[in-house]
Short mmCIF file of C-alpha atoms in Angstrom, two decimals:
data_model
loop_
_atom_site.label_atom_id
_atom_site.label_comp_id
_atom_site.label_asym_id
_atom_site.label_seq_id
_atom_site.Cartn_x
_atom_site.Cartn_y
_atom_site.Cartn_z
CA UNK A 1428 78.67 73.73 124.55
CA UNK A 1429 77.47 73.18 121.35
CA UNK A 1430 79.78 71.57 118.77
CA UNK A 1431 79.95 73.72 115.23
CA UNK A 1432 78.37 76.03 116.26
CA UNK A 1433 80.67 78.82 115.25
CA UNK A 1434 80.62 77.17 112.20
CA UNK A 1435 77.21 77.36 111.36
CA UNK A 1436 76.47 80.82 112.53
CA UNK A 1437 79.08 82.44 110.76
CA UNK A 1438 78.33 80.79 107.44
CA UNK A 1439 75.22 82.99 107.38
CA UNK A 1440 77.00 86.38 107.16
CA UNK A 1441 79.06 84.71 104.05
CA UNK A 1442 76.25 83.52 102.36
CA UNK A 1443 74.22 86.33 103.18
CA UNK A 1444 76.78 88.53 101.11
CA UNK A 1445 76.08 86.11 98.20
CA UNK A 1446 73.18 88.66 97.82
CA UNK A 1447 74.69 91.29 97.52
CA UNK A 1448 77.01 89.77 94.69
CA UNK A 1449 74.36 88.55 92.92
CA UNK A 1450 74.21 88.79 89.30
CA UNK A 1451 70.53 90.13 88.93
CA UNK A 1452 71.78 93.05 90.69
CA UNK A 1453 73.29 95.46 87.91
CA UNK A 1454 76.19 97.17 89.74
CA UNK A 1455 79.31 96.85 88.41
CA UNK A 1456 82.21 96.94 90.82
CA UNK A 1457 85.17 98.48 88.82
CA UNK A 1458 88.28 96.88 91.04
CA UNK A 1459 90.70 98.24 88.14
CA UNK A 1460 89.73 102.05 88.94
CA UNK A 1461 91.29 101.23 92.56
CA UNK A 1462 95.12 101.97 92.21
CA UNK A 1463 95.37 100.60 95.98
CA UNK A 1464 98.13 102.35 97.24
CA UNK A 1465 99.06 103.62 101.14
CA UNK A 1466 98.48 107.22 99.93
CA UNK A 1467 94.79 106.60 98.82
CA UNK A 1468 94.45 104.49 102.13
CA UNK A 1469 95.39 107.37 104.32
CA UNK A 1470 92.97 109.75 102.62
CA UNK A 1471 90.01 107.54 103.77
CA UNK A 1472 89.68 109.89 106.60
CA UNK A 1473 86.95 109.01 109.54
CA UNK A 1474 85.68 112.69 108.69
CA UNK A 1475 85.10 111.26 105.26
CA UNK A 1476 83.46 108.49 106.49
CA UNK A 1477 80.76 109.77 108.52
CA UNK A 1478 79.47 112.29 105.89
CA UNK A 1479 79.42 109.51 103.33
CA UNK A 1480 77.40 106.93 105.78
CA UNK A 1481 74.89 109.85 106.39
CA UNK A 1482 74.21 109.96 102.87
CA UNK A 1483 74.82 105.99 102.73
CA UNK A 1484 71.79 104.63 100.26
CA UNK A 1485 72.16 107.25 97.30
CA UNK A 1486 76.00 106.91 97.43
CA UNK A 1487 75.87 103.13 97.09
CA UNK A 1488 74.16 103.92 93.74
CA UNK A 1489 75.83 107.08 92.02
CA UNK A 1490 79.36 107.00 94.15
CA UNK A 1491 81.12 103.57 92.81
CA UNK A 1492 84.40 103.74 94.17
CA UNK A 1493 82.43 104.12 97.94
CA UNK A 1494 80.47 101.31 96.59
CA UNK A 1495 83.36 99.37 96.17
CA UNK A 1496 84.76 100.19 99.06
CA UNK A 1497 82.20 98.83 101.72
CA UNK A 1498 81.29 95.83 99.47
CA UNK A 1499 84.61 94.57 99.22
CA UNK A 1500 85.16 95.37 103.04
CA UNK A 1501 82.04 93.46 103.88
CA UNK A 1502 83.40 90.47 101.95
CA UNK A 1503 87.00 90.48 103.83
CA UNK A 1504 85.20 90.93 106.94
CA UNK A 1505 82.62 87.98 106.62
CA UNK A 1506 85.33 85.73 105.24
CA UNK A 1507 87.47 86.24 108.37
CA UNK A 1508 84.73 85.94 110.51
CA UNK A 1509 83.92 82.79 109.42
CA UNK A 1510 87.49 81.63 109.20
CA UNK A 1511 88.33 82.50 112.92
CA UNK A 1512 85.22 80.66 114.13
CA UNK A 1513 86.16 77.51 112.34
CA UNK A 1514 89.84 77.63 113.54
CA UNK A 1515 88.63 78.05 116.92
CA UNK A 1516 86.64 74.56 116.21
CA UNK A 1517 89.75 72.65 114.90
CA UNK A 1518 91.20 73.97 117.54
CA UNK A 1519 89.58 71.64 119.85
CA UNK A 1520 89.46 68.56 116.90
CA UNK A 1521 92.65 68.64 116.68
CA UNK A 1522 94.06 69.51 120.33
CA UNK A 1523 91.26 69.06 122.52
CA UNK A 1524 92.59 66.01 124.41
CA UNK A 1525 96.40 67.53 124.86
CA UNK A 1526 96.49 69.47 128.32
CA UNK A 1527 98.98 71.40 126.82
CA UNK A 1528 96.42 73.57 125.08
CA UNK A 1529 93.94 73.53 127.96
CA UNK A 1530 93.97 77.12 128.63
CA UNK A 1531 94.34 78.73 125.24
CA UNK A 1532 91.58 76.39 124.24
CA UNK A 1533 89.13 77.80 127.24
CA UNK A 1534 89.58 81.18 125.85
CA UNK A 1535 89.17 79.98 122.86
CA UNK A 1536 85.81 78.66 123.98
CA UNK A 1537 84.80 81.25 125.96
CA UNK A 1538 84.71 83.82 122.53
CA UNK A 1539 82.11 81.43 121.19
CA UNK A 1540 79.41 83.59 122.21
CA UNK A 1541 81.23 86.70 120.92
CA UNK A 1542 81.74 85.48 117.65
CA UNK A 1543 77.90 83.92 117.42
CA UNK A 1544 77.25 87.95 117.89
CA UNK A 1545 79.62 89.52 115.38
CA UNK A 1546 78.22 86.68 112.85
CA UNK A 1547 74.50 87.67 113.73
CA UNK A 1548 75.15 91.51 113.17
CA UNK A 1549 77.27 91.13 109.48
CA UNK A 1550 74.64 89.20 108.52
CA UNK A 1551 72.19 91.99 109.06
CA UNK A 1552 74.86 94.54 107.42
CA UNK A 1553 74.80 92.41 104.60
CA UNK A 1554 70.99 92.04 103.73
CA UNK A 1555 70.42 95.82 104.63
CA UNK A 1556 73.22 96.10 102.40
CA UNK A 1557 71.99 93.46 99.23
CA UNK A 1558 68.51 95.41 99.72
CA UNK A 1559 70.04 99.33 99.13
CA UNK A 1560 72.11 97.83 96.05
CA UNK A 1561 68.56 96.92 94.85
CA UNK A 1562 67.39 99.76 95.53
CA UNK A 1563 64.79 99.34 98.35
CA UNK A 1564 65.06 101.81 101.16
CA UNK A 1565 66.60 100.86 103.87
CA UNK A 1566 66.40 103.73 106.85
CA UNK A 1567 69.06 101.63 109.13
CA UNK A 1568 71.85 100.74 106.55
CA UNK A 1569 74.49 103.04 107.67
CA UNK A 1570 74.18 102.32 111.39
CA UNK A 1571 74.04 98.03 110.97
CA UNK A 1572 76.93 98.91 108.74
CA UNK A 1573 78.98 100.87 111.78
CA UNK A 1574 77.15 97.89 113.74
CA UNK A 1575 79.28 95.06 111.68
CA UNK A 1576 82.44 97.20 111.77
CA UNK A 1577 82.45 97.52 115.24
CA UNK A 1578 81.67 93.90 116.03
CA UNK A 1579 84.33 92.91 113.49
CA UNK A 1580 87.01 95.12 115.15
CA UNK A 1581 85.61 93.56 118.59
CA UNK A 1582 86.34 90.16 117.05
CA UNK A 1583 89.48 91.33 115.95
CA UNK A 1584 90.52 92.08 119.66
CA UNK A 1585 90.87 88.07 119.75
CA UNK A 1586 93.43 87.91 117.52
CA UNK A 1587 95.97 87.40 120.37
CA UNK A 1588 94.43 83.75 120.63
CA UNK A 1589 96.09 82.93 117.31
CA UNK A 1590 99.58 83.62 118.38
CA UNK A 1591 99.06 81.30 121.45
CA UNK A 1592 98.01 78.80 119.53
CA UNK A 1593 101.03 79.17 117.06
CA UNK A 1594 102.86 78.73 119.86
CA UNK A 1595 101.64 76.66 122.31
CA UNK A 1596 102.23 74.13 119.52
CA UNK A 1597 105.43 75.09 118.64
CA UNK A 1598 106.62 74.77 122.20
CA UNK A 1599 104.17 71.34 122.51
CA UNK A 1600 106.28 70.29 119.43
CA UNK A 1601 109.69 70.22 121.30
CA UNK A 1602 109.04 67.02 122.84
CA UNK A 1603 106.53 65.58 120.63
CA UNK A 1604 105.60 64.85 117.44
CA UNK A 1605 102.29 66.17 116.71
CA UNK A 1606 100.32 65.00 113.46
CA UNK A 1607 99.82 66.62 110.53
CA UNK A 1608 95.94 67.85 111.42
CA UNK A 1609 97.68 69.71 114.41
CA UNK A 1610 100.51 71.29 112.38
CA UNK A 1611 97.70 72.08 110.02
CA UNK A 1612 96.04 74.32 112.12
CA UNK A 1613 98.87 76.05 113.48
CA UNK A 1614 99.77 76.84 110.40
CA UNK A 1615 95.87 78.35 109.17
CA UNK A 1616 96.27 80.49 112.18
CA UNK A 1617 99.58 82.04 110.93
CA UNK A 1618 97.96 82.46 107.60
CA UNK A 1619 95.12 84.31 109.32
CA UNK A 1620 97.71 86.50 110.79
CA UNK A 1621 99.90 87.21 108.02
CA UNK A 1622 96.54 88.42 106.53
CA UNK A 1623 95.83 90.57 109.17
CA UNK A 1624 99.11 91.96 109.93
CA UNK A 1625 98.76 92.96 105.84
CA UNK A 1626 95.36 94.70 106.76
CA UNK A 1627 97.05 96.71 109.80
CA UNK A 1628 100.02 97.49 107.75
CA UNK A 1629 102.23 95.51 111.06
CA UNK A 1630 105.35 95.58 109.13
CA UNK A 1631 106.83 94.09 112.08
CA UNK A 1632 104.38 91.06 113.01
CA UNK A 1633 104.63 90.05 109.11
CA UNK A 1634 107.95 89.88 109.49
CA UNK A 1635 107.87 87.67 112.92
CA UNK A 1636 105.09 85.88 111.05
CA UNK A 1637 107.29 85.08 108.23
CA UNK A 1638 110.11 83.59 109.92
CA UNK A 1639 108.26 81.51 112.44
CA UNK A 1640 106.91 79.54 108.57
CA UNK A 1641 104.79 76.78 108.52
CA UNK A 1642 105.30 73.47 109.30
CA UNK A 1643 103.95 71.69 106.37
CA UNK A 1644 104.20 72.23 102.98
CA UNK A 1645 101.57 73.06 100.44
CA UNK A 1646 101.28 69.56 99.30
CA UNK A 1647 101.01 68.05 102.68
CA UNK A 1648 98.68 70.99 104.25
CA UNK A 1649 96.30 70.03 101.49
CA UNK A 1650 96.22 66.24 102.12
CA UNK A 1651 95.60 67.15 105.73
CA UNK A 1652 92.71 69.39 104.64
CA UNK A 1653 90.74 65.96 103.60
CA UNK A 1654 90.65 65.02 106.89
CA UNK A 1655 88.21 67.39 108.27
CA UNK A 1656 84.72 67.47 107.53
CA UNK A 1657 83.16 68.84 104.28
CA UNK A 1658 81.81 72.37 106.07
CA UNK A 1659 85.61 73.12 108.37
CA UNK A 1660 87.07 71.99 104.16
CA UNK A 1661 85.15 74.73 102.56
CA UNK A 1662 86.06 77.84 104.90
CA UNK A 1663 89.45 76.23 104.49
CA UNK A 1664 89.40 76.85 101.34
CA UNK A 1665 87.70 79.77 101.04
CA UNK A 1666 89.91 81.69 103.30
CA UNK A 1667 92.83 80.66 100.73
CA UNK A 1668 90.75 81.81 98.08
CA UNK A 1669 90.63 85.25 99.31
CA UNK A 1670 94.32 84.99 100.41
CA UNK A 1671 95.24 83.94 96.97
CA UNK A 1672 93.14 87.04 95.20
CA UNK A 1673 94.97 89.68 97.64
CA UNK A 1674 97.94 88.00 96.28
CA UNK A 1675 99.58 87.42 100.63
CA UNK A 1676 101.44 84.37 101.67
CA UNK A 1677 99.02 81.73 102.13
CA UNK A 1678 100.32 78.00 102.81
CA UNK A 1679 97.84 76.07 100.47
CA UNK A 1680 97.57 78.75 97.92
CA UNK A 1681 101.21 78.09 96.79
CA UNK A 1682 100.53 74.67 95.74
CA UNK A 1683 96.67 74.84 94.13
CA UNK A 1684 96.24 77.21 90.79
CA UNK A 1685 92.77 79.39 91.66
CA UNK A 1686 90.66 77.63 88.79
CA UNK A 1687 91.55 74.46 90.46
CA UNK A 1688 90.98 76.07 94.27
CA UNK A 1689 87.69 77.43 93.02
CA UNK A 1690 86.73 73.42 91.45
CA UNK A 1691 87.71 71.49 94.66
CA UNK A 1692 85.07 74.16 96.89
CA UNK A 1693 82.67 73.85 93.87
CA UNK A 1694 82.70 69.95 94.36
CA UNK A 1695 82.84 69.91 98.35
CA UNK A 1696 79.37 72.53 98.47
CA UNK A 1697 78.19 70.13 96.02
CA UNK A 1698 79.15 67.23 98.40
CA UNK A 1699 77.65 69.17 101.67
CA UNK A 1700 74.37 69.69 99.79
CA UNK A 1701 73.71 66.20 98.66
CA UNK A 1702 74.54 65.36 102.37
CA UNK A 1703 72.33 67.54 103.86
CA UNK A 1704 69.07 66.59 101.54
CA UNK A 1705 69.27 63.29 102.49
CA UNK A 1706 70.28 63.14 105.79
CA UNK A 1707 67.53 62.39 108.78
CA UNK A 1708 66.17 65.50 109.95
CA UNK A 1709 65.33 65.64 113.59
CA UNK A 1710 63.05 67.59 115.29
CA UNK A 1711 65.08 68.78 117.86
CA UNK A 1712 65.72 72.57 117.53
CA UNK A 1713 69.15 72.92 117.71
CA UNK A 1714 69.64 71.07 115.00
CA UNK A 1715 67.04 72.08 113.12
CA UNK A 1716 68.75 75.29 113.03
CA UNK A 1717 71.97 73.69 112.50
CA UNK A 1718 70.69 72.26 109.19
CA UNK A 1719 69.32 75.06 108.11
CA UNK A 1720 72.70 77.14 108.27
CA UNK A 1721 74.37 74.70 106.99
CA UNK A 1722 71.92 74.90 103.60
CA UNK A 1723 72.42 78.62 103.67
CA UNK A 1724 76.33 78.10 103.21
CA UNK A 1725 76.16 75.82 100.11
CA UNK A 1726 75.78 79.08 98.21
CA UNK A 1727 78.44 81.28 100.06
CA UNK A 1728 81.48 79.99 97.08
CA UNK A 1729 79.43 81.59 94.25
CA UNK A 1730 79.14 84.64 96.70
CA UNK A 1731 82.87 84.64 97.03
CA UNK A 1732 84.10 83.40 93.42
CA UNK A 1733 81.94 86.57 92.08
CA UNK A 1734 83.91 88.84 94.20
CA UNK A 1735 87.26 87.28 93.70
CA UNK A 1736 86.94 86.34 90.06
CA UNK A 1737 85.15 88.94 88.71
CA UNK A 1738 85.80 91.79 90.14
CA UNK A 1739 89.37 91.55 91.10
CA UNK A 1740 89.20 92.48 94.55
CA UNK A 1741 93.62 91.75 93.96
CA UNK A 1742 94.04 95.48 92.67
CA UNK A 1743 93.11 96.45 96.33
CA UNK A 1744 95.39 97.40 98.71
CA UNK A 1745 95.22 94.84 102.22
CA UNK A 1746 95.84 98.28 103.96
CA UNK A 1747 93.38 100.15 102.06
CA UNK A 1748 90.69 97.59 102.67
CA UNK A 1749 92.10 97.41 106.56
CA UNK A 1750 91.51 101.35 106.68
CA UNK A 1751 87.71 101.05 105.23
CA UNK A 1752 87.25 98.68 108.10
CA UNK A 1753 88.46 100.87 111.15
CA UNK A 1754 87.72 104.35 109.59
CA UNK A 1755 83.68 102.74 109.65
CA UNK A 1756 83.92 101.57 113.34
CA UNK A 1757 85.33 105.00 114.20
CA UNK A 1758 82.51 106.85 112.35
CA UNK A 1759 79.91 105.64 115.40
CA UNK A 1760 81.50 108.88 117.19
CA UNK A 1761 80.97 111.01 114.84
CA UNK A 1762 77.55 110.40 112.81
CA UNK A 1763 74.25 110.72 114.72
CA UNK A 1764 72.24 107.80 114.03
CA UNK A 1765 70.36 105.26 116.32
CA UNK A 1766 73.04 102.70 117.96
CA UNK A 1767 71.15 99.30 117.79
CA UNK A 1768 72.45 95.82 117.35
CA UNK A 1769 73.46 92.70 118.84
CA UNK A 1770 75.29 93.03 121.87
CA UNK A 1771 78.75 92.19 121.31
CA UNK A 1772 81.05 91.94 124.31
CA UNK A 1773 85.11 92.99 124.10
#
């Protein structure tokens, strides 16, 4: 099986929506106008939904709250993509050798493929979507769009691997110690649920979430980040980033102020592409590809810090942004449109 590789194909979709951020493209996203409240999330109605994605490459230009809507999506759904593949690959760092974990880690393993998909179609939803915004004509925007909503919501069907992680360890930790890299990544994959029991509006999983805690604190979770390598750092990161910006609990984001977050990933994609531009290259293709992913993802922060900085995605509702998500998987019943894409298995 090949080692990072969840890794490295997801960090296309982020970096890809580093194109659609981009500062030569002059669209505004007005977070502010967004009062992000359950009511507003209710209205997004699938009917709503599939008349707007019919109409998908005007409204991107003249309708800015719809604008907002799918580019902030897209971001939430590329960062969590990206974040689930890594955790899946510390997964195995950091219990790959404890039987324990043997069969939650062979699920775990056998999703690779899925999430290699769901990476490979919101990377396509994002350039379609970086090429509308600059106003080339793009025929098959709204259905890769539906495309990366539906493999997102596919991905999102693994979510059930995260709790038996959380605990599997817990239970492991009854009779032994465990290090801190372990308790590290039991406790990412309760932030990643916390975040999406906030999307879903779970009142009740948040709650179960909340009690069960993490095992480290701030301080130490963030000394245990450094031992990981530079790319599994920066999703890290990243994922607190957006945590921190939606204002939800997040274990690291307690302890680092954002302007000093947004340094630390500023200096590791730094690191990463020093790395890469002098390390051997070989001709093998796997790892030529590897490489060249791995490039691609030295600009994914900038993508992200635009989004998060700039535009306050914070004034969003988690359940608003949640609704966006579904509402655009459940609009491939309803619109017409040529069903394409990678194939992306449940």
């Amino acid at each position: 099986m090949k080692k990072k590789s969840i890794i490295l194909c997801s960090l296309v979709v982020i970096c890809a929506i580093g194109l659609v951020t981009s500062i030569n493209i002059d669209w505004p996203v007005d977070f502010n106008k967004a009062d992000g409240d359950i009511a507003k999330a209710a209205k997004f109605s699938r009917k709503q939904v599939s008349e707007k994605l019919t109409n998908m490459e005007e409204l991107l230009q003249t309708d800015s709250a719809f604008r907002d809507d799918i580019v902030v999506a897209q971001v939430v759904m590329q960062t969590r993509a990206l974040q689930f593949g890594t955790l899946v690959d510390m997964s195995n760092e950091v219990a790959g050798n404890i039987p324990a974990f043997a069969e939650v880690l062979k699920e775990m393993n056998a999703s690779r493929e899925m999430v290699d998909n769901v990476a490979s179609s919101l990377a396509e939803s994002a350039e379609k979507l970086n090429a509308a915004l600059g106003g080339e004509e793009c025929p098959d925007l709204a259905q890769s769009t539906i495309n990366a909503s539906l493999a997102y919501t596919t991905l999102q069907k693994q979510n059930n691997l995260a709790n038996r992680f959380i605990e599997t360890t817990d239970k492991y930790l009854e009779t032994a110690q465990g290090d801190d890299k372990l308790k590290l990544v039991r406790d990412q994959w309760l932030d990643y649920q916390q975040m999406t029991a906030a999307l879903e509006d779970d009142k009740a999983s948040a709650e179960a979430l909340a009690k069960k805690g993490n095992l480290l604190s701030g301080e130490k979770a963030l000394a245990a980040v450094a031992n990981f390598d530079i790319a599994e750092r920066i999703v890290v990161l990243q994922s607190c980033e957006l945590a921190q910006a939606m204002k939800l609990p997040n274990q690291i984001g307690r302890v680092i102020r954002p302007k000093v977050l947004e340094n630390e990933i500023s200096k590791l994609c730094n690191a990463q592409k020093e790395f890469l531009s002098v390390k051997p290259r070989k001709i093998d293709s796997h790892n030529a590809q590897k490489e060249v992913l791995a490039h691609r993802k030295i600009d994914s922060h900038n993508a992200q810090k635009d989004i998060l900085a700039h535009r306050k995605i914070d004034s969003y509702n988690a359940l608003m942004i949640g609704n966006v998500i579904s509402q655009t998987a459940a609009a491939s019943n309803s619109v017409k449109l040529n069903k394409k894409g990678p194939k992306i298995d449940s």
